[in-house]
Amino acid sequence: NRPEIYFGELTTTYVLAGTRTGELDFARGEENATTRYAGRTGVPLSNSLRRLAFAMRFGTEKIVLSSDFTPQTRVLFARTLRERIGRLAPFLRIDRDPYLVIADGRLLWIADGYTTSARYPYAQPAPQGPNYIRNAVKIVVDAYHGTTDFYLVDPTDPLAATWGRIFPGLLKPAAAMPEALRRHMRYPVDLFEMQAMVYANYHMQDPRVFYNREDAWAWPNEIFAGQTTPVEPYYVTMRLPGERETEFVLILPMTAQRRDNMVAWLGARNDPANYGQLLTFRFPKDRVVFGPMQVESRINQDTTISQALTLWNQQGSRVIRGNLLVIPIEESLLYIEPVFLQAETSQLPELKRVIVVHGQRMAMEETLERALARVFGVTVDGQAPPPDARAPWGSPGGPATPTSPLQGTPVAGAGAASGADNGAALIRRAAEAYRRAQDLLRRGDLGAYQREIEEIGRVLNELEPRGPRP
């Protein structure tokens, strides 16, 4: 209902709202649509003394001399989320990634607040410094009014409880959070990263193994925009093994120390019924599961893909390889990496190709739909896949039965003709759901967008060849 953003991440300057000069809202043809702030926040400039005080504070005489002010004019300042939250609750550490949601017709920012300490007895310090951290508070900032609410979601945290007694009324109980906001809560990235760093060593239970670091895990790397960089945790909509419904999960693959093969992936569940549950899926040690950098190396070694990337990366343009996503599907893994092309004179990258890797198969196509079809050897748009796409996994010819990297047992037929026809229909269903999802996202219908993403997850689960569970 109020799409204007007066408080956010890039609102770094003060503004004078409610003046005789219209405020730019959006472009409408050859004219600009204007609006006037009607929010509850801000300090009214109701007399000359206030105008003089703010003129001295901001170092400008325009506040004193301007004739555009009205009785409704007010000054809005401290408009960035970090500054606003920091002034109200300086004892909280704020997550680096606040996110914007739509609830009850309003734009609301949700930020995760941590209570931290570096003096907790007998605790292992995280690389960032603290040895105690709790996501005790969820912070909600109205993008229009600037009102800021603090919800205590972890009442067992002694630090948050103490601060709550020092500042009565500042921390509201979690039950006071509107239901529309509860559905948008997600597990925070900063906390998940710290837990992953510590758990990389503390998953070892045997004291001798722990002392010798024999089974230590490491943070994986990937190639992003031509540079080797650590993989960031990412949110996916997926169906966890053993579960019937798809859900929103924060995941991070882990590799062996001083090796690039994947040994596990960590997950944090976000849906309200299971919010905060942490999961670890370990891969068998008797077989190799490709890690992100090994998949990146396979992409670089593919002659067809490397030739195309080299050709595009000529003078006047630059190839940008996006984040490599490792998506668990049933008992196997699907690797997806977008490829963008950006002109040297433009800062607007264009999606040119999508690379999909599944087991020993790899494909680079113009769309995700075609890349999936080529990898799984099914028809799409009435066209059969290229011969190499239907070749067996590592064999010179004939139909093949791929194996699950998690257990090594045969998975039911990806190469059968009937399976190919069914796969084509599933590919089309996934593509149609993807197109509908993108249209809904552009229109801002996040609820329907979520349902279409869940449909894509269900289709991919059907597309994945089935086999017995480990």
Short mmCIF file of C-alpha atoms in Angstrom, two decimals:
data_model
loop_
_atom_site.label_atom_id
_atom_site.label_comp_id
_atom_site.label_asym_id
_atom_site.label_seq_id
_atom_site.Cartn_x
_atom_site.Cartn_y
_atom_site.Cartn_z
CA ASN A 1 0.00 0.00 0.00
CA ARG A 2 2.97 2.33 0.61
CA PRO A 3 5.78 1.34 -1.77
CA GLU A 4 7.99 4.34 -0.89
CA ILE A 5 11.20 3.53 0.99
CA TYR A 6 12.26 6.26 3.40
CA PHE A 7 14.29 3.94 5.64
CA GLY A 8 16.59 1.25 4.27
CA GLU A 9 20.15 0.28 3.43
CA LEU A 10 21.03 3.13 1.01
CA THR A 11 19.16 5.99 2.73
CA THR A 12 22.35 7.59 4.03
CA THR A 13 21.35 11.29 4.06
CA TYR A 14 18.79 13.30 5.98
CA VAL A 15 15.65 14.45 4.12
CA LEU A 16 13.10 17.21 4.64
CA ALA A 17 9.67 15.71 4.02
CA GLY A 18 6.27 17.29 3.74
CA THR A 19 7.42 20.51 2.06
CA ARG A 20 5.74 22.44 -0.77
CA THR A 21 8.10 20.69 -3.21
CA GLY A 22 6.79 17.34 -4.38
CA GLU A 23 8.89 14.25 -3.64
CA LEU A 24 9.86 12.13 -6.65
CA ASP A 25 7.89 8.88 -6.58
CA PHE A 26 8.36 7.28 -10.01
CA ALA A 27 8.67 8.15 -13.69
CA ARG A 28 5.37 8.29 -15.61
CA GLY A 29 5.89 8.84 -19.32
CA GLU A 30 7.48 12.22 -19.88
CA GLU A 31 6.51 13.41 -16.41
CA ASN A 32 7.43 12.35 -12.89
CA ALA A 33 4.82 11.29 -10.38
CA THR A 34 5.30 12.98 -7.02
CA THR A 35 4.16 12.24 -3.49
CA ARG A 36 4.35 13.76 -0.03
CA TYR A 37 5.42 12.00 3.13
CA ALA A 38 2.51 11.24 5.43
CA GLY A 39 4.30 9.06 7.95
CA ARG A 40 4.48 9.26 11.72
CA THR A 41 8.26 9.57 12.02
CA GLY A 42 10.49 12.61 11.99
CA VAL A 43 11.01 15.81 13.97
CA PRO A 44 8.57 18.60 13.00
CA LEU A 45 10.23 21.90 12.10
CA SER A 46 7.49 23.79 13.87
CA ASN A 47 9.49 26.85 14.95
CA SER A 48 12.56 28.87 14.06
CA LEU A 49 14.60 27.53 16.97
CA ARG A 50 14.30 23.94 15.69
CA ARG A 51 15.19 25.04 12.17
CA LEU A 52 18.27 26.82 13.49
CA ALA A 53 19.30 23.77 15.56
CA PHE A 54 19.07 21.39 12.59
CA ALA A 55 20.81 23.91 10.31
CA MET A 56 23.75 23.90 12.73
CA ARG A 57 23.65 20.11 13.07
CA PHE A 58 23.69 19.41 9.32
CA GLY A 59 25.87 22.40 8.42
CA THR A 60 23.53 24.10 5.95
CA GLU A 61 21.77 27.46 6.03
CA LYS A 62 19.04 26.28 3.63
CA ILE A 63 17.00 24.88 6.52
CA VAL A 64 16.78 28.40 7.97
CA LEU A 65 16.31 30.30 4.71
CA SER A 66 14.01 27.97 2.75
CA SER A 67 10.47 29.17 2.02
CA ASP A 68 9.19 25.71 1.06
CA PHE A 69 8.41 24.59 4.60
CA THR A 70 4.86 24.00 5.79
CA PRO A 71 3.44 23.21 9.26
CA GLN A 72 3.69 19.52 8.25
CA THR A 73 7.39 19.66 7.32
CA ARG A 74 9.60 17.33 9.30
CA VAL A 75 13.20 16.18 9.14
CA LEU A 76 14.03 12.48 8.81
CA PHE A 77 17.52 11.38 9.78
CA ALA A 78 19.32 8.23 10.99
CA ARG A 79 17.55 6.49 8.11
CA THR A 80 19.93 3.56 7.47
CA LEU A 81 19.03 0.36 9.25
CA ARG A 82 22.35 -0.04 11.02
CA GLU A 83 22.43 3.52 12.32
CA ARG A 84 18.80 3.44 13.40
CA ILE A 85 19.07 0.08 15.18
CA GLY A 86 22.48 0.96 16.60
CA ARG A 87 21.15 4.09 18.31
CA LEU A 88 18.21 2.26 19.84
CA ALA A 89 20.04 -0.91 20.88
CA PRO A 90 23.82 -0.43 20.73
CA PHE A 91 24.34 -3.66 22.68
CA LEU A 92 23.20 -5.77 19.69
CA ARG A 93 25.36 -6.96 16.82
CA ILE A 94 23.45 -6.78 13.51
CA ASP A 95 23.56 -9.43 10.80
CA ARG A 96 25.15 -8.23 7.56
CA ASP A 97 22.12 -9.09 5.43
CA PRO A 98 18.81 -7.46 6.47
CA TYR A 99 16.04 -8.36 4.04
CA LEU A 100 12.85 -6.67 2.85
CA VAL A 101 9.46 -8.41 3.07
CA ILE A 102 5.84 -7.56 2.32
CA ALA A 103 3.43 -8.14 5.21
CA ASP A 104 -0.08 -6.73 5.68
CA GLY A 105 0.43 -4.43 2.69
CA ARG A 106 3.59 -2.83 4.10
CA LEU A 107 7.28 -3.00 3.24
CA LEU A 108 9.18 -4.13 6.33
CA TRP A 109 12.86 -4.75 6.91
CA ILE A 110 13.81 -7.74 9.06
CA ALA A 111 17.26 -7.78 10.65
CA ASP A 112 18.77 -10.37 12.98
CA GLY A 113 20.22 -9.08 16.23
CA TYR A 114 22.89 -11.00 18.17
CA THR A 115 24.01 -10.82 21.75
CA THR A 116 27.74 -11.56 21.83
CA SER A 117 30.62 -11.86 24.23
CA ALA A 118 34.32 -12.70 24.04
CA ARG A 119 34.54 -13.75 27.69
CA TYR A 120 32.39 -16.87 27.94
CA PRO A 121 34.35 -19.45 29.99
CA TYR A 122 35.80 -22.51 28.26
CA ALA A 123 34.43 -21.60 24.82
CA GLN A 124 36.16 -21.75 21.43
CA PRO A 125 36.43 -18.28 19.82
CA ALA A 126 35.05 -17.99 16.31
CA PRO A 127 37.34 -16.51 13.63
CA GLN A 128 35.37 -13.25 13.79
CA GLY A 129 36.10 -12.82 17.50
CA PRO A 130 33.26 -13.75 19.89
CA ASN A 131 33.09 -17.06 21.69
CA TYR A 132 29.43 -16.56 22.60
CA ILE A 133 26.69 -15.55 20.15
CA ARG A 134 22.91 -15.96 20.24
CA ASN A 135 20.34 -14.80 17.69
CA ALA A 136 18.12 -13.58 20.50
CA VAL A 137 16.33 -10.70 18.77
CA LYS A 138 14.49 -10.19 15.49
CA ILE A 139 14.31 -6.51 14.51
CA VAL A 140 11.55 -5.12 12.26
CA VAL A 141 11.85 -1.65 10.70
CA ASP A 142 8.99 -0.11 8.73
CA ALA A 143 10.39 1.15 5.41
CA TYR A 144 7.88 4.02 5.32
CA HIS A 145 7.31 5.10 8.90
CA GLY A 146 10.70 4.08 10.29
CA THR A 147 9.12 2.53 13.39
CA THR A 148 11.44 -0.10 14.87
CA ASP A 149 10.30 -3.12 16.89
CA PHE A 150 12.54 -5.57 18.75
CA TYR A 151 11.16 -9.08 19.32
CA LEU A 152 12.84 -11.38 21.85
CA VAL A 153 12.80 -14.78 20.11
CA ASP A 154 15.22 -16.46 22.52
CA PRO A 155 14.04 -15.73 26.09
CA THR A 156 16.59 -18.21 27.49
CA ASP A 157 19.49 -15.93 26.50
CA PRO A 158 20.75 -14.36 29.77
CA LEU A 159 22.33 -11.35 28.03
CA ALA A 160 19.12 -10.41 26.23
CA ALA A 161 17.11 -10.95 29.40
CA THR A 162 19.45 -8.61 31.31
CA TRP A 163 19.29 -5.90 28.65
CA GLY A 164 15.52 -6.25 28.64
CA ARG A 165 15.41 -5.48 32.37
CA ILE A 166 17.74 -2.50 31.91
CA PHE A 167 15.49 -1.07 29.17
CA PRO A 168 11.93 -2.10 30.07
CA GLY A 169 9.58 -2.28 27.10
CA LEU A 170 12.33 -2.31 24.45
CA LEU A 171 12.25 -6.06 23.79
CA LYS A 172 8.77 -7.32 22.97
CA PRO A 173 7.86 -11.00 23.46
CA ALA A 174 8.01 -13.18 20.36
CA ALA A 175 4.28 -13.87 20.67
CA ALA A 176 3.63 -10.20 19.89
CA MET A 177 5.13 -10.58 16.40
CA PRO A 178 2.36 -10.58 13.76
CA GLU A 179 1.75 -13.92 12.06
CA ALA A 180 2.41 -12.33 8.66
CA LEU A 181 5.96 -11.59 9.84
CA ARG A 182 6.53 -14.99 11.41
CA ARG A 183 6.21 -16.62 7.99
CA HIS A 184 9.12 -14.49 6.74
CA MET A 185 11.61 -15.37 9.48
CA ARG A 186 14.75 -17.06 8.18
CA TYR A 187 17.83 -18.51 9.79
CA PRO A 188 20.59 -15.83 9.72
CA VAL A 189 23.66 -16.25 7.53
CA ASP A 190 26.25 -14.79 9.93
CA LEU A 191 25.32 -17.19 12.73
CA PHE A 192 25.22 -20.15 10.35
CA GLU A 193 28.71 -19.33 9.04
CA MET A 194 30.15 -19.14 12.56
CA GLN A 195 28.55 -22.43 13.51
CA ALA A 196 29.90 -24.06 10.34
CA MET A 197 33.43 -22.82 11.03
CA VAL A 198 33.42 -24.25 14.56
CA TYR A 199 31.62 -27.46 13.58
CA ALA A 200 34.25 -28.12 10.88
CA ASN A 201 36.46 -29.37 13.73
CA TYR A 202 34.03 -30.21 16.50
CA HIS A 203 32.08 -32.77 14.48
CA MET A 204 34.92 -35.18 15.34
CA GLN A 205 33.94 -37.21 18.42
CA ASP A 206 37.06 -39.35 18.92
CA PRO A 207 39.64 -37.41 21.00
CA ARG A 208 42.62 -38.78 19.05
CA VAL A 209 41.02 -37.97 15.70
CA PHE A 210 40.19 -34.50 16.97
CA TYR A 211 43.70 -33.90 18.32
CA ASN A 212 45.33 -34.93 15.02
CA ARG A 213 42.70 -33.14 12.90
CA GLU A 214 42.36 -36.32 10.85
CA ASP A 215 38.79 -35.61 9.72
CA ALA A 216 38.76 -31.82 9.73
CA TRP A 217 36.48 -30.12 7.22
CA ALA A 218 37.24 -27.00 5.22
CA TRP A 219 35.28 -24.16 3.68
CA PRO A 220 34.82 -24.81 -0.06
CA ASN A 221 35.86 -22.40 -2.80
CA GLU A 222 34.33 -21.56 -6.16
CA ILE A 223 35.12 -19.39 -9.18
CA PHE A 224 33.03 -16.24 -9.19
CA ALA A 225 33.60 -13.42 -11.69
CA GLY A 226 36.98 -14.91 -12.59
CA GLN A 227 38.24 -15.03 -9.00
CA THR A 228 38.54 -17.94 -6.56
CA THR A 229 36.35 -17.06 -3.61
CA PRO A 230 34.81 -18.93 -0.64
CA VAL A 231 31.33 -20.33 -1.20
CA GLU A 232 28.64 -18.39 0.65
CA PRO A 233 25.72 -20.20 2.28
CA TYR A 234 22.59 -19.90 0.15
CA TYR A 235 18.86 -20.42 0.54
CA VAL A 236 17.09 -23.03 -1.57
CA THR A 237 13.59 -24.46 -1.74
CA MET A 238 13.98 -28.23 -1.59
CA ARG A 239 12.59 -31.43 -0.13
CA LEU A 240 14.91 -32.88 2.49
CA PRO A 241 15.52 -36.64 2.41
CA GLY A 242 12.80 -38.41 4.34
CA GLU A 243 10.41 -35.43 4.18
CA ARG A 244 7.22 -35.19 2.14
CA GLU A 245 6.98 -31.43 1.66
CA THR A 246 9.40 -28.93 0.17
CA GLU A 247 10.75 -26.29 2.52
CA PHE A 248 13.04 -23.28 2.68
CA VAL A 249 16.57 -24.35 3.69
CA LEU A 250 19.89 -22.57 4.16
CA ILE A 251 22.67 -24.91 2.99
CA LEU A 252 26.46 -24.95 2.73
CA PRO A 253 28.64 -27.71 1.24
CA MET A 254 31.80 -28.70 3.12
CA THR A 255 34.99 -30.22 1.72
CA ALA A 256 37.80 -32.23 3.26
CA GLN A 257 40.76 -30.30 4.64
CA ARG A 258 43.47 -29.83 1.98
CA ARG A 259 41.26 -31.64 -0.55
CA ASP A 260 38.48 -30.44 -2.81
CA ASN A 261 36.09 -33.41 -2.64
CA MET A 262 32.84 -32.82 -0.81
CA VAL A 263 32.41 -34.68 2.49
CA ALA A 264 29.16 -33.19 3.80
CA TRP A 265 26.66 -30.41 3.54
CA LEU A 266 25.13 -28.47 6.39
CA GLY A 267 21.59 -27.17 6.49
CA ALA A 268 19.37 -24.92 8.61
CA ARG A 269 15.60 -25.23 8.31
CA ASN A 270 13.52 -22.04 8.03
CA ASP A 271 9.85 -23.05 7.86
CA PRO A 272 7.94 -22.14 11.05
CA ALA A 273 7.32 -25.73 12.15
CA ASN A 274 11.03 -26.61 12.06
CA TYR A 275 12.68 -23.20 12.35
CA GLY A 276 16.25 -23.34 13.64
CA GLN A 277 16.83 -27.07 13.26
CA LEU A 278 20.39 -27.73 12.05
CA LEU A 279 21.18 -30.72 9.84
CA THR A 280 24.34 -32.49 8.72
CA PHE A 281 24.38 -34.84 5.71
CA ARG A 282 27.65 -36.74 5.40
CA PHE A 283 28.80 -38.51 2.25
CA PRO A 284 30.37 -41.99 2.29
CA LYS A 285 34.15 -41.91 2.64
CA ASP A 286 34.62 -44.85 0.26
CA ARG A 287 33.67 -42.86 -2.85
CA VAL A 288 34.42 -39.43 -4.26
CA VAL A 289 31.70 -36.78 -4.35
CA PHE A 290 32.73 -33.74 -6.39
CA GLY A 291 33.18 -30.51 -4.48
CA PRO A 292 32.55 -27.04 -5.99
CA MET A 293 36.17 -26.49 -7.13
CA GLN A 294 36.32 -29.95 -8.71
CA VAL A 295 33.18 -29.14 -10.69
CA GLU A 296 34.71 -25.79 -11.66
CA SER A 297 37.81 -27.66 -12.88
CA ARG A 298 35.66 -30.05 -14.93
CA ILE A 299 33.94 -27.06 -16.52
CA ASN A 300 37.32 -25.54 -17.37
CA GLN A 301 38.53 -28.83 -18.86
CA ASP A 302 35.50 -29.27 -21.12
CA THR A 303 36.78 -28.26 -24.57
CA THR A 304 33.41 -27.09 -25.90
CA ILE A 305 32.62 -24.93 -22.88
CA SER A 306 36.13 -23.53 -22.50
CA GLN A 307 36.29 -22.58 -26.19
CA ALA A 308 32.99 -20.75 -25.95
CA LEU A 309 34.00 -18.88 -22.80
CA THR A 310 37.36 -17.93 -24.32
CA LEU A 311 35.65 -16.67 -27.49
CA TRP A 312 33.22 -14.49 -25.53
CA ASN A 313 35.93 -13.20 -23.21
CA GLN A 314 37.55 -11.14 -25.96
CA GLN A 315 38.25 -7.44 -26.07
CA GLY A 316 35.04 -5.50 -25.54
CA SER A 317 33.28 -8.07 -23.37
CA ARG A 318 33.84 -10.02 -20.18
CA VAL A 319 32.54 -13.41 -19.08
CA ILE A 320 31.22 -13.56 -15.52
CA ARG A 321 30.65 -17.01 -14.04
CA GLY A 322 28.03 -16.78 -11.34
CA ASN A 323 27.72 -18.65 -8.06
CA LEU A 324 27.87 -22.44 -8.35
CA LEU A 325 24.84 -23.94 -6.62
CA VAL A 326 25.05 -27.46 -5.20
CA ILE A 327 21.47 -28.74 -4.97
CA PRO A 328 20.77 -32.12 -3.31
CA ILE A 329 18.07 -34.10 -5.15
CA GLU A 330 17.11 -37.44 -3.65
CA GLU A 331 20.40 -39.42 -3.37
CA SER A 332 22.37 -37.34 -5.87
CA LEU A 333 23.62 -33.80 -6.43
CA LEU A 334 22.85 -31.29 -9.16
CA TYR A 335 25.36 -28.49 -9.86
CA ILE A 336 24.11 -25.34 -11.60
CA GLU A 337 26.19 -22.32 -12.63
CA PRO A 338 24.95 -19.32 -14.65
CA VAL A 339 27.24 -17.61 -17.18
CA PHE A 340 26.84 -13.87 -17.79
CA LEU A 341 28.33 -11.64 -20.49
CA GLN A 342 29.07 -8.00 -19.75
CA ALA A 343 30.28 -5.36 -22.19
CA GLU A 344 33.20 -3.21 -21.07
CA THR A 345 31.10 -0.08 -21.65
CA SER A 346 28.12 -1.38 -19.67
CA GLN A 347 27.51 -2.40 -16.10
CA LEU A 348 24.51 -4.55 -17.02
CA PRO A 349 25.43 -8.25 -17.29
CA GLU A 350 23.28 -10.46 -19.51
CA LEU A 351 22.57 -14.12 -18.80
CA LYS A 352 23.92 -16.05 -21.81
CA ARG A 353 24.23 -19.67 -20.74
CA VAL A 354 23.44 -22.07 -17.90
CA ILE A 355 25.83 -24.91 -17.03
CA VAL A 356 24.36 -28.04 -15.42
CA VAL A 357 26.46 -30.93 -14.07
CA HIS A 358 24.98 -34.20 -12.84
CA GLY A 359 27.27 -37.14 -12.17
CA GLN A 360 29.53 -37.57 -15.20
CA ARG A 361 27.29 -35.53 -17.49
CA MET A 362 27.65 -31.84 -18.22
CA ALA A 363 25.78 -29.43 -20.47
CA MET A 364 25.84 -25.71 -21.26
CA GLU A 365 22.69 -24.35 -22.91
CA GLU A 366 20.86 -21.06 -23.33
CA THR A 367 18.26 -21.95 -20.69
CA LEU A 368 18.07 -24.10 -17.59
CA GLU A 369 15.32 -26.10 -19.29
CA ARG A 370 17.54 -27.11 -22.20
CA ALA A 371 20.55 -27.79 -19.98
CA LEU A 372 18.48 -30.13 -17.79
CA ALA A 373 17.06 -31.86 -20.87
CA ARG A 374 20.52 -32.44 -22.30
CA VAL A 375 21.95 -33.75 -19.04
CA PHE A 376 19.05 -36.12 -18.42
CA GLY A 377 18.85 -37.15 -22.10
CA VAL A 378 15.21 -36.20 -22.75
CA THR A 379 13.47 -34.34 -25.55
CA VAL A 380 12.46 -30.71 -25.22
CA ASP A 381 10.28 -28.69 -27.60
CA GLY A 382 9.98 -31.73 -29.80
CA GLN A 383 13.74 -31.92 -30.40
CA ALA A 384 15.89 -34.86 -29.36
CA PRO A 385 19.02 -34.12 -27.33
CA PRO A 386 22.44 -34.26 -29.03
CA PRO A 387 24.01 -37.74 -29.26
CA ASP A 388 26.60 -37.00 -26.61
CA ALA A 389 23.85 -36.12 -24.14
CA ARG A 390 22.35 -39.60 -24.46
CA ALA A 391 25.69 -41.38 -24.18
CA PRO A 392 26.20 -43.45 -21.02
CA TRP A 393 28.09 -42.12 -18.07
CA GLY A 394 31.71 -42.74 -18.97
CA SER A 395 30.97 -45.53 -21.49
CA PRO A 396 31.56 -45.48 -25.28
CA GLY A 397 27.97 -46.28 -26.29
CA GLY A 398 24.59 -47.78 -25.48
CA PRO A 399 22.07 -46.98 -22.78
CA ALA A 400 23.42 -46.55 -19.28
CA THR A 401 22.18 -46.66 -15.72
CA PRO A 402 23.69 -43.86 -13.62
CA THR A 403 24.57 -44.46 -9.99
CA SER A 404 23.93 -42.38 -6.94
CA PRO A 405 27.05 -40.67 -5.61
CA LEU A 406 25.76 -41.26 -2.08
CA GLN A 407 25.58 -45.03 -2.21
CA GLY A 408 26.85 -46.34 -5.56
CA THR A 409 23.80 -48.52 -6.21
CA PRO A 410 21.99 -48.45 -9.56
CA VAL A 411 19.31 -45.83 -9.99
CA ALA A 412 16.28 -46.67 -12.08
CA GLY A 413 16.58 -45.99 -15.78
CA ALA A 414 17.51 -42.57 -17.04
CA GLY A 415 18.12 -44.00 -20.51
CA ALA A 416 14.81 -45.72 -21.23
CA ALA A 417 12.68 -44.33 -24.04
CA SER A 418 9.56 -44.09 -21.88
CA GLY A 419 11.61 -42.33 -19.21
CA ALA A 420 12.84 -39.86 -21.83
CA ASP A 421 9.28 -39.04 -22.92
CA ASN A 422 8.19 -38.58 -19.31
CA GLY A 423 11.30 -36.51 -18.65
CA ALA A 424 10.42 -34.18 -21.51
CA ALA A 425 7.02 -33.52 -19.97
CA LEU A 426 8.62 -32.88 -16.59
CA ILE A 427 11.13 -30.50 -18.16
CA ARG A 428 8.29 -28.57 -19.78
CA ARG A 429 6.41 -28.45 -16.48
CA ALA A 430 9.49 -27.07 -14.73
CA ALA A 431 10.04 -24.46 -17.46
CA GLU A 432 6.41 -23.33 -17.35
CA ALA A 433 6.51 -23.08 -13.55
CA TYR A 434 9.74 -21.09 -13.78
CA ARG A 435 8.21 -18.64 -16.27
CA ARG A 436 5.14 -18.20 -14.08
CA ALA A 437 7.37 -17.69 -11.02
CA GLN A 438 9.38 -14.95 -12.74
CA ASP A 439 6.20 -13.17 -13.83
CA LEU A 440 4.80 -13.35 -10.29
CA LEU A 441 8.09 -12.07 -8.86
CA ARG A 442 7.97 -9.05 -11.18
CA ARG A 443 4.42 -8.36 -9.99
CA GLY A 444 5.45 -8.71 -6.34
CA ASP A 445 3.17 -11.67 -5.54
CA LEU A 446 5.63 -13.50 -3.28
CA GLY A 447 3.09 -16.01 -1.99
CA ALA A 448 2.25 -17.31 -5.45
CA TYR A 449 5.94 -17.09 -6.40
CA GLN A 450 6.78 -19.40 -3.47
CA ARG A 451 4.16 -21.92 -4.65
CA GLU A 452 5.63 -21.98 -8.17
CA ILE A 453 9.14 -22.50 -6.78
CA GLU A 454 7.83 -25.41 -4.73
CA GLU A 455 6.29 -26.83 -7.90
CA ILE A 456 9.70 -26.64 -9.60
CA GLY A 457 11.19 -28.56 -6.67
CA ARG A 458 8.54 -31.27 -6.96
CA VAL A 459 9.14 -31.58 -10.70
CA LEU A 460 12.91 -31.91 -10.25
CA ASN A 461 12.35 -34.58 -7.62
CA GLU A 462 10.19 -36.50 -10.11
CA LEU A 463 12.81 -36.00 -12.82
CA GLU A 464 15.58 -37.42 -10.64
CA PRO A 465 15.95 -41.18 -11.27
CA ARG A 466 14.83 -43.11 -8.19
CA GLY A 467 16.62 -45.84 -6.32
CA PRO A 468 16.73 -47.42 -2.87
CA ARG A 469 17.67 -45.11 -0.02
CA PRO A 470 20.92 -45.73 1.90
#
